[in-house]
Amino acid sequence: MRKTLEQVIEAFRMDEQFKDQIEHVRVIPATAGDYAPLPADLHPKLRSALEKRGVVSLYSHQREAYQFARSKQSFTAITPTASGKSLCYHLPVLQTILENPSARALYLFPTKALAQDQKSSVNALIDEIGEPILSYTYDGDTAPGIRSKIRKAGHIVMTNPDMLHSGILPHHTKWVSLFENLQYIVIDELHTYKGVFGSHVAHVLRRLQRICAFYGSHPTFICTSATIKNPKQLAENLTNTTHQLIQKSGAPTGKKTFLFYNPPIVYPTFGIRRNAILEVKEIAKHLYESKIQTIVFAKSRVRVEMLVTYLKSLTAKRINDESIQGYRGGYLPSERRAIEKGLREGTIQTVVSTNALELGVDIGQLQACIMTGYPGNIASAWQQAGRAGRRQEDALVVYVGQSTALDQYIMNHPSYLLKKSPEEARIFPENMLILLDHLKCAAFELPFKTDDFYAEFDVEDFLDFFVEESILIKTSDTWHWMAESFPAHEISLRSASQENVVIIDQSVPTKTRVIGEMDRYSAMTLLHDEAIYLHQGTQFQVEKLDWEEKKAYVTEVDVDYFTDANLAVELKVISEDKERQFDGFVVDYGDVMTLATATVFKKIRFGTHDNIGSGPIHLPPEELHTSSTWLSFEFPDGWKEEELSSAMTGVAYAMNSFIPLYIQSDRSDVHVVPQVKAIHNGQPTFFVYDRYPGGIGLSERVYDLWEPLLERVYEHVEACPCQNGCPACIGAQDAGETGKEHVKQFLEKVLKRG
Amino acid sequence: MYTEKWEQAGLRAIENKFGTVFLKEVHYPMDYVHGKYPLHLLKEAVARWQNTNHPIGTTEEECLVFYDTETTGLKGVGTYIFLNGLLTMTETDFVLKQFVLANPSHEEAFLYESKLWQPNQTIVTYNGKSFDWPQLETRWTLHRAQLPTLPKQRQIDLMHSAKRIWKKELPNMKLSEIERSKLAFHRQNDVPGYLAPPIYLDAVRSGETNALMTILKHNEYDLLSLVTLYIEASALLTTIDGNETAKTYTNIGKWYKDLKEPSDSMYYLDDVTHSFHQTEAAEAYFLKGFLLKKQGNFEAAYDSFEKSVHHLDNRQQIEAYVELAKLSEHQFRHIEQAIGWVERAISELERATCFKESTRQSYLQKQLHRMQRLHNKLL
């Protein structure tokens, strides 16, 4: 019998099986919509096309967007899932093209799947308008036969940053129609352009603007983003333009109930909880039987498959029952439309997906969402949670925590998830290596004249450097490209160093293919022989890392453990650029040189975190010159070196877990290293450095955040229910029974926290 | 830049309203022989086209420009054309003009002096349609504010012709291969094409011109060979002198068929079937079959297909069986004969490896249906 969601939630909370694990319940009340009339100047065909779809008025944010766009004001809109974000750009773009058929727009999406979806949806709208407006995707999959047409006549060109970087900008003379008439550049999912990738894209956009100026156009930027702390700052850094910010969504929302569900502790000494996936199974089953349309997010394909298999066993007796669907990345638009349809018609009941689905791709809305663990940042968490809730109906989100520090932190601080995001997305276009790489591309694209700037950068010295390198030659007032190479091919947008390790999947011997790249530094600890490497939710094992050739050969596997490698790091301070004090401590920011040697790796079982094996790593040490912040203090009285070392290791582990709370970064972007006796001053020191040559701006931010970071560590260790330390707080320690005590004492007495 | 050195090497500095460009100019008398032919046979070649419709056919009124470039790279906006080579015929001689980009700041002068912006020129190249001309358009676009518009000139790309004429006859379609085997021209000490960019880049930076002049020589050979190639291709495409292989003449017959010129096509295919043994003429018989069928000459078509079947490649053989079946069924109403042919087609299709699996399946299905239909007719 079909119950209302309200009833199901009540029943769930009372259920013997579940009720003790529900640590918190939070309800976000429904909100009314904030509406605005359709703009008066709207082209009649556009107006009637909208009306045919039932759009008779706009949400306030859509109207604001239209106004900004039409008055040529660049802006960024925060657009939660299901808030009609695409009209924020389609509307002003289509209106402009209808008024002036030679106008053009460029849409940037981070993935092809998103681009394809948006192309389908805008083409549907264009069909209803009934005017000849041409909209195409232009990427690696575009058939050669229509490329010429798109270049000459495409009103809306949809592409991704990689294609723009190496397929369009270096061939800009073939795109004269586009660049001469470019009115709008749409950047969707702005928050994905962070870290190294975002820094690269910031340059691609600067090169784009330079080329537009050459052809005489000055396009307006339209950006949409999920919730981050600093959307305006990110947008302005990314595009080198001033933005207005649209913060509030006018879309109405239904009541959302959040259940924070913590699996029971099964090993109290170690603080280990029951495997989250087992809990998720039960909850999903319960919702299925209550006939609530649910989406379940799991972290890897293996887990997705496990859940789908388990849930399908519930329907085994019914023939042709499609009610349980697994979703992985790489589905065609037609397959996604089929899922959407199934959900609408009620034939699909439960969708189980990896995090691949979270990136804005539309499959319709569901009633409930189960999150297996914290997806690592708030924007992703909200994109997952945002899948639950059809306009103005009730929704349920169940967050199931795993045994990691971050997950447990969220479990204990529900307001972190529910309030405005404190996570910043940072980019660092000033990174020297990245800047030089793109300056080369810019010089290839259009010669620089003396007194020319490259965006906000003064680059004469760099251009002269390129002359010495026989890449450019200088005539009286101009630097010309004079080399055989094609610089865009020498850069990977997702890495800061050249000479990346290429990852080759040889699971099928006759069909080996490159699945990704990784910078050398990270490769040492993530791609060593026998490492388990997770790629878009699929597990691979590294069969061989050919360091000479910079190739890692991997095969798909299905195992129940992960690997963790130790890095022995020697650190040397090269320069101090900033210094400040707090509570008697000195913190600095500057350049460091690290020499890292990967030594051994451990195999650690999921869930229990047992150490089930280990092995040596045979790789030469890697040097890394980067930015770092560090905190030094006097060697405390009464402490033995061993004790101090172990306590500092625990604190470093915890710090590493919490940095992502403040800055959107992966654990591998920043590295925390404790040293009992630092080389530069002989004192115990915590180093936090960027894992990319030249620095990427993250440690610079941490320089300002030492106090809250240490507070957070203390609170968390204090509150952790384990006895002697666990992966959820200070890491699985070998220090026996006193490890956690020492850390607490260290934090209280030496670092004066609490 | 290194003006003196370039002039010593034999390049003349020319000033125009945009700046300076360097030029090497060579005049050839009409009877100058390059490879197989004296250059003046170009006039005859043009005259041959009077009564034939073909993409490479030209008229006396056209201004033919044989064109080849050398560039600093393969693609992209940062690749420069550093050598524009143009060979044209005048009333009295052949003129080669090689413009060299000595200073990238004078690119407008370099581009302007080529006079390619003057309308009504027919540009003859080797792979120029995909490479040289688009490169020129790219360079032109960067200076479009200053230069006169570059018009869309007629393009004759002889690489396409070479592929069409000598398909499967030559190991590759490089101009050097064609020179050797078909144009009787053998280069001595030629610098390979891929060295052109580094040699030029070095010349620009160091003023070292010796190696640069070898590139100009290479370009000179390329252009002269283009003329010889045009003469040869025009001859082959308008007359049969019997010196080529069955395959070549069949290729030409097929080309005319694809161009929807059945009488020209038939001219060649007939010649092949008359002059060569049935084994070598198989494909010609096969193609003739289609032409004859279209003409309504079904008996002859059948005969032609039948003569072709035993020496065709697998794909064409199956097609021939099917055509024979269709003619038997619809034109001659000879059902048993048709069945015989379909059986052969099916038997070949079942073990064919030349098709994509899905194509093979659907092709096979069609013949099975045909078989069914034929059997029904028998009853």
mmCIF file of C-alpha atoms in Angstrom, chain A residues 227-453:
data_model
loop_
_atom_site.group_PDB
_atom_site.id
_atom_site.type_symbol
_atom_site.label_atom_id
_atom_site.label_comp_id
_atom_site.label_asym_id
_atom_site.label_seq_id
_atom_site.Cartn_x
_atom_site.Cartn_y
_atom_site.Cartn_z
ATOM 1 C CA THR A 227 26.904 26.524 -3.469
ATOM 2 C CA ILE A 228 30.449 27.441 -2.497
ATOM 3 C CA LYS A 229 31.697 30.088 -0.117
ATOM 4 C CA ASN A 230 33.278 32.363 -2.709
ATOM 5 C CA PRO A 231 31.375 32.216 -6.004
ATOM 6 C CA LYS A 232 31.960 35.835 -6.991
ATOM 7 C CA GLN A 233 35.657 35.643 -6.208
ATOM 8 C CA LEU A 234 36.046 32.393 -8.142
ATOM 9 C CA ALA A 235 34.127 33.739 -11.133
ATOM 10 C CA GLU A 236 36.125 36.948 -11.206
ATOM 11 C CA ASN A 237 39.466 35.151 -10.894
ATOM 12 C CA LEU A 238 38.475 32.634 -13.510
ATOM 13 C CA THR A 239 37.272 35.162 -16.068
ATOM 14 C CA ASN A 240 39.305 38.253 -15.190
ATOM 15 C CA THR A 241 36.050 40.242 -15.308
ATOM 16 C CA THR A 242 33.805 41.859 -12.695
ATOM 17 C CA HIS A 243 30.674 39.888 -11.884
ATOM 18 C CA GLN A 244 27.337 40.572 -10.273
ATOM 19 C CA LEU A 245 26.141 37.786 -8.001
ATOM 20 C CA ILE A 246 22.661 36.256 -7.968
ATOM 21 C CA GLN A 247 22.504 34.422 -4.692
ATOM 22 C CA LYS A 248 18.936 33.564 -4.062
ATOM 23 C CA SER A 249 16.960 31.043 -6.073
ATOM 24 C CA GLY A 250 13.331 31.951 -6.699
ATOM 25 C CA ALA A 251 12.294 28.357 -7.274
ATOM 26 C CA PRO A 252 9.868 26.990 -4.679
ATOM 27 C CA THR A 253 11.093 24.039 -2.658
ATOM 28 C CA GLY A 254 9.246 21.317 -0.818
ATOM 29 C CA LYS A 255 9.892 20.312 2.755
ATOM 30 C CA LYS A 256 13.143 18.378 3.056
ATOM 31 C CA THR A 257 13.779 15.999 5.914
ATOM 32 C CA PHE A 258 17.393 15.070 6.612
ATOM 33 C CA LEU A 259 18.167 11.955 8.608
ATOM 34 C CA PHE A 260 21.743 11.653 9.848
ATOM 35 C CA TYR A 261 22.259 7.937 10.165
ATOM 36 C CA ASN A 262 25.363 6.510 11.860
ATOM 37 C CA PRO A 263 26.064 2.772 11.545
ATOM 38 C CA PRO A 264 26.489 1.085 14.940
ATOM 39 C CA ILE A 265 29.971 0.689 16.394
ATOM 40 C CA VAL A 266 31.162 -2.881 16.113
ATOM 41 C CA TYR A 267 34.730 -2.560 17.468
ATOM 42 C CA PRO A 268 34.522 -0.110 20.344
ATOM 43 C CA THR A 269 38.265 -0.162 21.020
ATOM 44 C CA PHE A 270 39.030 0.938 17.563
ATOM 45 C CA GLY A 271 35.909 2.967 17.039
ATOM 46 C CA ILE A 272 35.081 1.022 13.906
ATOM 47 C CA ARG A 273 31.502 1.150 12.726
ATOM 48 C CA ARG A 274 29.566 -1.364 10.730
ATOM 49 C CA ASN A 275 30.174 -1.008 7.002
ATOM 50 C CA ALA A 276 27.991 1.803 5.704
ATOM 51 C CA ILE A 277 27.067 -0.102 2.585
ATOM 52 C CA LEU A 278 25.311 -2.750 4.646
ATOM 53 C CA GLU A 279 23.214 -0.080 6.304
ATOM 54 C CA VAL A 280 22.428 1.500 2.973
ATOM 55 C CA LYS A 281 21.219 -1.856 1.681
ATOM 56 C CA GLU A 282 18.682 -2.112 4.453
ATOM 57 C CA ILE A 283 17.483 1.448 4.165
ATOM 58 C CA ALA A 284 17.143 1.183 0.392
ATOM 59 C CA LYS A 285 15.182 -2.016 0.781
ATOM 60 C CA HIS A 286 12.878 -0.392 3.267
ATOM 61 C CA LEU A 287 12.201 2.561 0.971
ATOM 62 C CA TYR A 288 11.703 0.247 -1.970
ATOM 63 C CA GLU A 289 9.099 -1.731 -0.116
ATOM 64 C CA SER A 290 7.409 1.488 0.909
ATOM 65 C CA LYS A 291 7.259 2.415 -2.772
ATOM 66 C CA ILE A 292 9.253 5.589 -2.418
ATOM 67 C CA GLN A 293 11.187 6.525 -5.544
ATOM 68 C CA THR A 294 14.757 6.656 -4.335
ATOM 69 C CA ILE A 295 18.231 7.412 -5.614
ATOM 70 C CA VAL A 296 21.154 5.831 -3.818
ATOM 71 C CA PHE A 297 24.680 7.155 -4.192
ATOM 72 C CA ALA A 298 27.610 4.820 -3.624
ATOM 73 C CA LYS A 299 31.273 5.592 -3.979
ATOM 74 C CA SER A 300 32.366 2.973 -6.449
ATOM 75 C CA ARG A 301 30.969 0.914 -9.296
ATOM 76 C CA VAL A 302 31.620 -2.236 -7.327
ATOM 77 C CA ARG A 303 29.349 -1.002 -4.562
ATOM 78 C CA VAL A 304 26.732 0.160 -7.037
ATOM 79 C CA GLU A 305 26.687 -3.260 -8.576
ATOM 80 C CA MET A 306 26.474 -4.887 -5.139
ATOM 81 C CA LEU A 307 23.484 -2.795 -4.184
ATOM 82 C CA VAL A 308 21.722 -3.320 -7.476
ATOM 83 C CA THR A 309 22.202 -7.071 -7.218
ATOM 84 C CA TYR A 310 20.929 -7.143 -3.689
ATOM 85 C CA LEU A 311 17.906 -4.988 -4.424
ATOM 86 C CA LYS A 312 17.104 -6.900 -7.588
ATOM 87 C CA SER A 313 16.827 -10.052 -5.520
ATOM 88 C CA LEU A 314 13.777 -8.420 -3.989
ATOM 89 C CA THR A 315 12.094 -8.370 -7.372
ATOM 90 C CA ALA A 316 13.477 -11.661 -8.651
ATOM 91 C CA LYS A 317 10.075 -13.256 -8.949
ATOM 92 C CA ARG A 318 8.638 -10.624 -11.255
ATOM 93 C CA ILE A 319 9.517 -10.995 -14.919
ATOM 94 C CA ASN A 320 10.720 -7.962 -16.880
ATOM 95 C CA ASP A 321 10.737 -5.857 -13.771
ATOM 96 C CA GLU A 322 12.826 -2.760 -14.457
ATOM 97 C CA SER A 323 12.177 -1.102 -11.168
ATOM 98 C CA ILE A 324 15.810 -1.186 -9.983
ATOM 99 C CA GLN A 325 18.333 0.593 -12.187
ATOM 100 C CA GLY A 326 22.058 0.986 -11.844
ATOM 101 C CA TYR A 327 23.525 4.150 -13.309
ATOM 102 C CA ARG A 328 27.136 4.638 -14.236
ATOM 103 C CA GLY A 329 28.855 7.382 -16.158
ATOM 104 C CA GLY A 330 28.932 7.327 -19.941
ATOM 105 C CA TYR A 331 25.274 6.759 -20.632
ATOM 106 C CA LEU A 332 23.936 8.131 -23.912
ATOM 107 C CA PRO A 333 21.303 10.867 -23.803
ATOM 108 C CA SER A 334 18.753 8.335 -25.034
ATOM 109 C CA GLU A 335 19.528 6.047 -22.108
ATOM 110 C CA ARG A 336 19.177 8.908 -19.669
ATOM 111 C CA ARG A 337 15.876 9.917 -21.242
ATOM 112 C CA ALA A 338 14.696 6.342 -20.774
ATOM 113 C CA ILE A 339 15.437 6.484 -17.055
ATOM 114 C CA GLU A 340 13.680 9.837 -16.800
ATOM 115 C CA LYS A 341 10.658 8.371 -18.500
ATOM 116 C CA GLY A 342 10.668 5.317 -16.268
ATOM 117 C CA LEU A 343 10.723 7.511 -13.203
ATOM 118 C CA ARG A 344 7.877 9.663 -14.494
ATOM 119 C CA GLU A 345 5.780 6.660 -15.332
ATOM 120 C CA GLY A 346 6.604 4.882 -12.116
ATOM 121 C CA THR A 347 8.179 1.815 -13.709
ATOM 122 C CA ILE A 348 11.523 2.709 -12.169
ATOM 123 C CA GLN A 349 11.557 2.776 -8.436
ATOM 124 C CA THR A 350 15.172 2.906 -7.334
ATOM 125 C CA VAL A 351 18.257 4.210 -9.093
ATOM 126 C CA VAL A 352 21.676 3.312 -7.714
ATOM 127 C CA SER A 353 24.469 5.493 -8.921
ATOM 128 C CA THR A 354 28.100 6.388 -8.439
ATOM 129 C CA ASN A 355 29.023 9.971 -7.835
ATOM 130 C CA ALA A 356 29.347 10.288 -11.605
ATOM 131 C CA LEU A 357 25.706 11.281 -11.729
ATOM 132 C CA GLU A 358 26.057 14.257 -9.514
ATOM 133 C CA LEU A 359 27.412 16.570 -12.135
ATOM 134 C CA GLY A 360 24.218 18.303 -13.168
ATOM 135 C CA VAL A 361 23.012 15.617 -15.555
ATOM 136 C CA ASP A 362 19.253 15.462 -15.589
ATOM 137 C CA ILE A 363 17.309 12.271 -15.044
ATOM 138 C CA GLY A 364 14.305 13.789 -13.341
ATOM 139 C CA GLN A 365 13.565 14.171 -9.674
ATOM 140 C CA LEU A 366 13.019 11.489 -7.056
ATOM 141 C CA GLN A 367 11.448 11.484 -3.613
ATOM 142 C CA ALA A 368 14.330 10.222 -1.541
ATOM 143 C CA CYS A 369 18.097 10.159 -1.668
ATOM 144 C CA ILE A 370 20.519 7.993 0.293
ATOM 145 C CA MET A 371 24.112 9.203 0.490
ATOM 146 C CA THR A 372 26.757 6.613 1.312
ATOM 147 C CA GLY A 373 29.322 8.720 3.075
ATOM 148 C CA TYR A 374 30.177 12.326 2.544
ATOM 149 C CA PRO A 375 31.116 12.910 -1.093
ATOM 150 C CA GLY A 376 34.008 15.145 -0.038
ATOM 151 C CA ASN A 377 32.587 18.612 -0.434
ATOM 152 C CA ILE A 378 29.363 20.485 0.164
ATOM 153 C CA ALA A 379 28.601 21.279 -3.456
ATOM 154 C CA SER A 380 28.612 17.576 -4.304
ATOM 155 C CA ALA A 381 26.614 16.710 -1.208
ATOM 156 C CA TRP A 382 23.938 19.227 -2.197
ATOM 157 C CA GLN A 383 23.887 18.070 -5.766
ATOM 158 C CA GLN A 384 23.217 14.573 -4.493
ATOM 159 C CA ALA A 385 20.647 15.695 -1.947
ATOM 160 C CA GLY A 386 19.135 17.967 -4.561
ATOM 161 C CA ARG A 387 17.968 14.950 -6.539
ATOM 162 C CA ALA A 388 15.328 14.313 -3.950
ATOM 163 C CA GLY A 389 12.289 16.500 -4.105
ATOM 164 C CA ARG A 390 9.932 17.333 -6.878
ATOM 165 C CA ARG A 391 8.671 20.887 -6.997
ATOM 166 C CA GLN A 392 6.886 21.598 -3.783
ATOM 167 C CA GLU A 393 6.624 17.978 -2.664
ATOM 168 C CA ASP A 394 8.190 16.510 0.457
ATOM 169 C CA ALA A 395 11.622 14.956 0.191
ATOM 170 C CA LEU A 396 13.834 12.723 2.289
ATOM 171 C CA VAL A 397 17.626 12.672 2.443
ATOM 172 C CA VAL A 398 19.402 9.996 4.422
ATOM 173 C CA TYR A 399 23.068 10.629 5.071
ATOM 174 C CA VAL A 400 24.840 7.443 6.130
ATOM 175 C CA GLY A 401 28.265 8.099 7.642
ATOM 176 C CA GLN A 402 31.365 5.965 7.204
ATOM 177 C CA SER A 403 34.252 5.478 9.636
ATOM 178 C CA THR A 404 36.347 8.397 8.460
ATOM 179 C CA ALA A 405 37.164 11.622 10.231
ATOM 180 C CA LEU A 406 35.319 13.794 7.787
ATOM 181 C CA ASP A 407 32.185 11.639 7.650
ATOM 182 C CA GLN A 408 31.990 11.522 11.422
ATOM 183 C CA TYR A 409 32.577 15.235 11.638
ATOM 184 C CA ILE A 410 29.577 15.827 9.414
ATOM 185 C CA MET A 411 27.580 13.349 11.478
ATOM 186 C CA ASN A 412 28.314 15.333 14.591
ATOM 187 C CA HIS A 413 27.831 18.732 13.052
ATOM 188 C CA PRO A 414 24.719 18.518 10.876
ATOM 189 C CA SER A 415 24.598 22.285 10.558
ATOM 190 C CA TYR A 416 27.836 22.096 8.565
ATOM 191 C CA LEU A 417 25.950 20.336 5.818
ATOM 192 C CA LEU A 418 22.841 22.427 6.065
ATOM 193 C CA LYS A 419 24.058 25.955 6.440
ATOM 194 C CA LYS A 420 25.828 28.080 3.888
ATOM 195 C CA SER A 421 28.992 26.469 2.635
ATOM 196 C CA PRO A 422 32.227 27.472 4.293
ATOM 197 C CA GLU A 423 34.178 25.643 1.592
ATOM 198 C CA GLU A 424 36.101 27.820 -0.797
ATOM 199 C CA ALA A 425 36.966 26.897 -4.329
ATOM 200 C CA ARG A 426 40.385 28.297 -5.100
ATOM 201 C CA ILE A 427 42.402 28.724 -8.242
ATOM 202 C CA PHE A 428 45.905 30.012 -8.737
ATOM 203 C CA PRO A 429 46.508 31.268 -12.266
ATOM 204 C CA GLU A 430 49.726 32.916 -11.059
ATOM 205 C CA ASN A 431 51.411 29.517 -10.742
ATOM 206 C CA MET A 432 54.512 30.039 -12.833
ATOM 207 C CA LEU A 433 54.443 26.734 -14.681
ATOM 208 C CA ILE A 434 50.808 27.057 -15.624
ATOM 209 C CA LEU A 435 51.221 30.668 -16.645
ATOM 210 C CA LEU A 436 54.196 29.902 -18.865
ATOM 211 C CA ASP A 437 52.457 26.988 -20.526
ATOM 212 C CA HIS A 438 49.511 29.120 -21.496
ATOM 213 C CA LEU A 439 51.606 32.109 -22.416
ATOM 214 C CA LYS A 440 53.208 29.885 -25.034
ATOM 215 C CA CYS A 441 49.786 28.993 -26.373
ATOM 216 C CA ALA A 442 48.772 32.646 -26.386
ATOM 217 C CA ALA A 443 51.948 33.577 -28.258
ATOM 218 C CA PHE A 444 51.185 30.849 -30.789
ATOM 219 C CA GLU A 445 47.671 32.195 -31.240
ATOM 220 C CA LEU A 446 48.472 35.885 -31.667
ATOM 221 C CA PRO A 447 51.842 37.632 -31.621
ATOM 222 C CA PHE A 448 52.554 39.866 -28.646
ATOM 223 C CA LYS A 449 53.679 43.428 -29.208
ATOM 224 C CA THR A 450 55.849 45.350 -26.760
ATOM 225 C CA ASP A 451 53.607 46.983 -24.146
ATOM 226 C CA ASP A 452 50.984 44.262 -24.633
ATOM 227 C CA PHE A 453 49.829 42.618 -21.453
#
